[in-house]
Short mmCIF file of C-alpha atoms and ligand atoms in Angstrom, two decimals:
data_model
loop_
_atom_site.label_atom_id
_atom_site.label_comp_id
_atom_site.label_asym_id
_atom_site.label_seq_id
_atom_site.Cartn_x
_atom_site.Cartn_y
_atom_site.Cartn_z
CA UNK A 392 168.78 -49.57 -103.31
CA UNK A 393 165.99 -48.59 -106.01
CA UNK A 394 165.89 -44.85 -105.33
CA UNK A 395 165.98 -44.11 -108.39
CA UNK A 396 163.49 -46.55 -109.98
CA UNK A 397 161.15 -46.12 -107.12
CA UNK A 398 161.62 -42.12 -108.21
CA UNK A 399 161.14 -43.28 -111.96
CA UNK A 400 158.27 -44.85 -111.03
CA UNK A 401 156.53 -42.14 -109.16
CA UNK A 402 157.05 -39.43 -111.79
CA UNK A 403 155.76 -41.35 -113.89
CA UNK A 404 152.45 -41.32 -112.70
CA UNK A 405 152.39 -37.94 -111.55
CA UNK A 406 149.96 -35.40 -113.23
CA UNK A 407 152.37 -32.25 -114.79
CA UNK A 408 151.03 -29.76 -112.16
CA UNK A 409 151.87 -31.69 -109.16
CA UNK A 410 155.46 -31.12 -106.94
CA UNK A 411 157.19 -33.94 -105.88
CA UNK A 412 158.73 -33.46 -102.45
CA UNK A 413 161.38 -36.10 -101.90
CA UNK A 414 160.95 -36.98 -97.80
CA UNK A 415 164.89 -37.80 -96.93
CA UNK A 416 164.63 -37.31 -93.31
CA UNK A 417 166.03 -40.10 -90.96
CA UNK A 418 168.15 -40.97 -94.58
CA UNK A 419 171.84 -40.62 -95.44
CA UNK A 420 173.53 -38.29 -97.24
CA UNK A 421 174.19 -40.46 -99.91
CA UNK A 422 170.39 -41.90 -100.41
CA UNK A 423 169.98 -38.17 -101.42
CA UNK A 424 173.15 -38.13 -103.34
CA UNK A 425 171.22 -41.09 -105.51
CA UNK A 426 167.99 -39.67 -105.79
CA UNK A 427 169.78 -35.99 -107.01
CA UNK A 428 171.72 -37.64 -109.45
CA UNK A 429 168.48 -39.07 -111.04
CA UNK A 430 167.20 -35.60 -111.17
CA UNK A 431 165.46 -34.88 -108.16
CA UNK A 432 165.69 -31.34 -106.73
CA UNK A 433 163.40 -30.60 -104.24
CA UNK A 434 163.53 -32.61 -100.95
CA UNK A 435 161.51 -32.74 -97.45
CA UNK A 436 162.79 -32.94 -93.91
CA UNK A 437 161.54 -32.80 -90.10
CA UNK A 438 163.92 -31.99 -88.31
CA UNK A 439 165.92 -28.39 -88.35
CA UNK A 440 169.40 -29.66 -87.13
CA UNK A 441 169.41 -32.71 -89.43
CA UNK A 442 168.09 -30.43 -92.59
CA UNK A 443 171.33 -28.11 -91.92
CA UNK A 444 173.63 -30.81 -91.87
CA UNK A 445 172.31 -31.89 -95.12
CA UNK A 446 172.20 -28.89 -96.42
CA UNK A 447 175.79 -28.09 -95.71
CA UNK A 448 177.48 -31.73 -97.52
CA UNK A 449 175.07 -31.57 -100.75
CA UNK A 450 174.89 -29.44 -103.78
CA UNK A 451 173.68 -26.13 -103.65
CA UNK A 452 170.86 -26.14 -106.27
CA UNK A 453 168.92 -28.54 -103.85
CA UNK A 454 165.55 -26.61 -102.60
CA UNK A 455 165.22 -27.85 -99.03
CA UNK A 456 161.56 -28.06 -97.46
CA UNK A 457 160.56 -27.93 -93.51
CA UNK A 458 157.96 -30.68 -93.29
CA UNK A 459 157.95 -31.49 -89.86
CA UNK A 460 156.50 -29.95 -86.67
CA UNK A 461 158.75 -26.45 -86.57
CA UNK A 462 160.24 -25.40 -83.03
CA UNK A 463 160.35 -21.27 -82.64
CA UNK A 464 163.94 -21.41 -81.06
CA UNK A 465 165.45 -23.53 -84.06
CA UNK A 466 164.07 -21.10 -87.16
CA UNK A 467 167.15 -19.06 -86.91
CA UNK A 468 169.24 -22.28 -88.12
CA UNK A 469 167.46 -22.53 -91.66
CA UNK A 470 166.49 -19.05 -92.13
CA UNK A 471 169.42 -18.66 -94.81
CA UNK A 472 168.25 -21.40 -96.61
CA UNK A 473 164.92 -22.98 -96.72
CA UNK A 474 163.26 -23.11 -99.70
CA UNK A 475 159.29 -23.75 -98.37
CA UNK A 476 158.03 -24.56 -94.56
CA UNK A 477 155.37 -26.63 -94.50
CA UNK A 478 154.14 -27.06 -91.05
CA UNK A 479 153.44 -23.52 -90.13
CA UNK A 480 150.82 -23.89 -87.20
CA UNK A 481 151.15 -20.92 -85.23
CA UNK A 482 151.14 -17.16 -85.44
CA UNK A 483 154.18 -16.66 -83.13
CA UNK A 484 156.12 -19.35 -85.70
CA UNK A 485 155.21 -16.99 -88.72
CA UNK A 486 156.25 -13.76 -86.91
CA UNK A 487 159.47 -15.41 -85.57
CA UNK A 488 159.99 -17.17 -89.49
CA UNK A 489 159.48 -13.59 -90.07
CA UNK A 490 161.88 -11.81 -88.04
CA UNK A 491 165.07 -14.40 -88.79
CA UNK A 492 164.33 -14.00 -92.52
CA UNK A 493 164.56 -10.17 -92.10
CA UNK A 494 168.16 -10.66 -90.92
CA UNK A 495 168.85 -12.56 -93.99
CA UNK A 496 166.88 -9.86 -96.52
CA UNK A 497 164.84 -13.16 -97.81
CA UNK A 498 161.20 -14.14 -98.03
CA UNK A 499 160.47 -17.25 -96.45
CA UNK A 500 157.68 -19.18 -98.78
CA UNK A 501 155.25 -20.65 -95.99
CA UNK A 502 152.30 -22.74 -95.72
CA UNK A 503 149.56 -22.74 -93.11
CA UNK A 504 148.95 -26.40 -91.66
CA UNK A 505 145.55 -27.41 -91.48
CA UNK A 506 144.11 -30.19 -88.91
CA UNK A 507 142.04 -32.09 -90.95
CA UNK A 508 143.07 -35.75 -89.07
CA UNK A 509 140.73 -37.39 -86.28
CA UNK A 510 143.75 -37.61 -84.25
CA UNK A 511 144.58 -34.86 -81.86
CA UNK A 512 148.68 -35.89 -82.06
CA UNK A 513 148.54 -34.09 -85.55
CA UNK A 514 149.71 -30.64 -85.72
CA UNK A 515 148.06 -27.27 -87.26
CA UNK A 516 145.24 -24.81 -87.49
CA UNK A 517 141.59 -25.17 -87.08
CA UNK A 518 139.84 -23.20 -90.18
CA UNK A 519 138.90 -21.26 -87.80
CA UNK A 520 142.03 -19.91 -86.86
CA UNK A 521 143.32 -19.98 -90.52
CA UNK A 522 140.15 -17.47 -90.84
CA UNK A 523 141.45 -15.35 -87.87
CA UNK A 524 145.22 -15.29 -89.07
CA UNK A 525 144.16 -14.37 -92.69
CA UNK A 526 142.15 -11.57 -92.15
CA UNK A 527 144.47 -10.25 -89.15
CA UNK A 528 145.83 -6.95 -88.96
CA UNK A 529 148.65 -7.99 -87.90
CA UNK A 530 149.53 -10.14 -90.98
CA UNK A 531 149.72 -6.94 -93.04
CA UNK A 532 152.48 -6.64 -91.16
CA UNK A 533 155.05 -9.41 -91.71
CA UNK A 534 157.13 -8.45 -95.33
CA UNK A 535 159.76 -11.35 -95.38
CA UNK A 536 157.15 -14.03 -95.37
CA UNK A 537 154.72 -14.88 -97.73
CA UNK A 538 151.66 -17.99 -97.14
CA UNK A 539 151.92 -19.57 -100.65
CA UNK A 540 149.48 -22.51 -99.51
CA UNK A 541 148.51 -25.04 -97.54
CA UNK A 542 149.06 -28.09 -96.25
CA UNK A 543 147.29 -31.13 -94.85
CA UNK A 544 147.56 -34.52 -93.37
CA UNK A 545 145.01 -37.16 -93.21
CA UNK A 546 144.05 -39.39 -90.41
CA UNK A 547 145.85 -42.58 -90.41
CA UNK A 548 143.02 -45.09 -91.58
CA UNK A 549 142.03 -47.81 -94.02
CA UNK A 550 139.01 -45.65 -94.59
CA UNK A 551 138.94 -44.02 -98.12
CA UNK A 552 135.93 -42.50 -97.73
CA UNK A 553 137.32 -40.77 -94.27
CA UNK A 554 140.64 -39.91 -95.90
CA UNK A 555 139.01 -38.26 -98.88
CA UNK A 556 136.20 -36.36 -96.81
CA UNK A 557 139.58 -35.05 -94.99
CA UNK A 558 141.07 -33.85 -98.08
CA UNK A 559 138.20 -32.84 -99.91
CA UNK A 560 137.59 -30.33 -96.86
CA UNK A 561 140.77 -28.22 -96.93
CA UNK A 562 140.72 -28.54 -100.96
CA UNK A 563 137.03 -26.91 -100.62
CA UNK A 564 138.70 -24.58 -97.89
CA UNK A 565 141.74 -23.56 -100.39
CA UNK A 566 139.56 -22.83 -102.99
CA UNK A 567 137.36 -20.18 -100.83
CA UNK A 568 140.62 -18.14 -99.65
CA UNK A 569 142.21 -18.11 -103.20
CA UNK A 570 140.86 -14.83 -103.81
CA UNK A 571 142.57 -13.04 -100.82
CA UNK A 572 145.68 -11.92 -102.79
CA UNK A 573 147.95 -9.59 -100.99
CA UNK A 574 151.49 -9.20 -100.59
CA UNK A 575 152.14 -11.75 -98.03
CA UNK A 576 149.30 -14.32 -99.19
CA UNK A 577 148.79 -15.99 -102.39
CA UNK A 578 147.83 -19.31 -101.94
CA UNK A 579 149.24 -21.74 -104.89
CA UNK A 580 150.38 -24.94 -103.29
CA UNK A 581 148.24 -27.38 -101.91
CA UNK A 582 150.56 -29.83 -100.29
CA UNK A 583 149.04 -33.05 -99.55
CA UNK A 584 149.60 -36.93 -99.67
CA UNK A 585 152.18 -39.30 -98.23
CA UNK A 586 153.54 -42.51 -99.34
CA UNK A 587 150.22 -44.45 -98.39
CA UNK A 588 147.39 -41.78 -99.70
CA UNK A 589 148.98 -39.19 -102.73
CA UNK A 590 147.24 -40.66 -105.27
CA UNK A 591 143.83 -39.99 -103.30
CA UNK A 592 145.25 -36.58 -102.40
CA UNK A 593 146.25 -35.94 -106.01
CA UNK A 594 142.59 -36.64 -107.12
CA UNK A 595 141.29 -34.11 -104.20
CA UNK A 596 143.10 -31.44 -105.93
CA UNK A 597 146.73 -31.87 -104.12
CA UNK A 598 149.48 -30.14 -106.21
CA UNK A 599 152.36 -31.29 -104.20
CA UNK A 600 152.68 -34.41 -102.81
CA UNK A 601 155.52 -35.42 -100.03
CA UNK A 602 157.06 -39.17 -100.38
CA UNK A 603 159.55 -40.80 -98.19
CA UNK A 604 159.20 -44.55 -98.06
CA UNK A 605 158.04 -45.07 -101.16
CA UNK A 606 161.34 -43.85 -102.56
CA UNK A 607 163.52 -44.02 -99.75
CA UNK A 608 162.58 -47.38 -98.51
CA UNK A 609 161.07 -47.80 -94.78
CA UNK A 610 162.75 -45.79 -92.02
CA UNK A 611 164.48 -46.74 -89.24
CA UNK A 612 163.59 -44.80 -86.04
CA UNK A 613 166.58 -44.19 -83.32
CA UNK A 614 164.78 -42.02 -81.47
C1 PLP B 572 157.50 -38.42 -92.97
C2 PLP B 572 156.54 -37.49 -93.59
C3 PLP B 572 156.08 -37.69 -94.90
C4 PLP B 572 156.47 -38.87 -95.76
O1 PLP B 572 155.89 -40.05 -95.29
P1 PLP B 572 155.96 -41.41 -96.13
O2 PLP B 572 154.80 -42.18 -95.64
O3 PLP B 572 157.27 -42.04 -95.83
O4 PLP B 572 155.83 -41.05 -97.57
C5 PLP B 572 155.20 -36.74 -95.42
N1 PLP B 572 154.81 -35.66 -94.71
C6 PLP B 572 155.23 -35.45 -93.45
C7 PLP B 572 154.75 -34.23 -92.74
C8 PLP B 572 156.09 -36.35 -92.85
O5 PLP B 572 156.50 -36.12 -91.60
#
């Protein structure tokens, strides 16, 4: 295993404002082990039950991140925890993110998923309905989350051009809402980029960037 070259590696070409978001899921417990003990903190997941089982085995100071598609009934499972969730797509998911981080006296950190992919099997909001949930009423509302940013995911091409227009659109879209400040909304993170595209994202204006393989080595799906 080269987690931690492979992690070397990647830092070292990453721009000072940019996040790295280690992407452990499908990965065991002591992959992450290796890739904490070269310094990494911050690391992604998709699935709620496997996050929690992580979460429980590895040292505390970890920041855990939600990157996957986000089921309401499972929320209540991470709401002690979770550090960022990614793959908000719906306003019933923010008001139930919400409600289980009241119970806990937290604020959960969110960010507002954006379909910017031809495909219609990825996740997340039109602009749209980013527009509508933004300037809702009923956002005022909600005191134990906050939308810190956005994030994206580009169409799975060989097509720069395609995969930068994608980009390029919620970066343009980010930078016209970045102005709405309020207590619940302060957008700061851009999260896009994946093993195959960050460095395109990174020079569309992505300030975190989520990497699995690339560290990790390829996944094997069981499911
Ligand atoms: C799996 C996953 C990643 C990481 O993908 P790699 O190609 O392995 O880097 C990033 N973002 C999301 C939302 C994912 O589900």
């Amino acid at each position: 295993m080269m987690i931690k070259e492979n992690l070397t590696e990647i830092n070292d070409t990453l721009p000072e404002h940019v996040t790295l978001v280690a992407v452990s899921k499908t990965k065991p417990i002591a992959d992450i082990q290796a890739a904490y003990n070269a310094g990494q903190r911050i690391f992604g997941e998709n699935k709620v039950q496997e996050m929690v089982t992580k979460y429980n085995e590895l040292p505390k100071d970890i920041q855990w991140h939600m990157i996957g598609h986000l089921q309401r009934n499972k929320v209540k499972y991470m709401a002690h925890f979770v550090d960022l969730i990614h793959g908000v797509d719906s306003f019933k998911t923010l008001k139930e993110i919400d409600k289980q981080a009241k119970k806990h006296k937290r604020v959960i950190n969110c960010l507002l998923q954006a379909h910017i992919a031809q495909e219609n099997t990825k996740f997340g909001f039109s602009f749209n309905e980013m527009n509508e949930i933004i300037e809702s009423d009923e956002l005022k509302d909600l005191h134990n989350i906050k939308i810190v940013g956005l994030m994206g995911m580009a169409t799975f091409t060989d097509n720069e051009d395609q995969i930068r227009e994608e980009f390029t659109s919620l970066l343009n879209y980010f930078n016209s809402k970045k102005s709405y400040q309020s207590e619940n909304f302060d957008l700061k993170t851009l999260s896009m980029g994946m093993s195959g595209d960050y460095q395109l994202a990174i020079n569309c204006g992505s300030n975190m960037v989520r990497i699995g393989s690339s560290i990790f080595g390829v996944r094997n799906y069981f499911s």
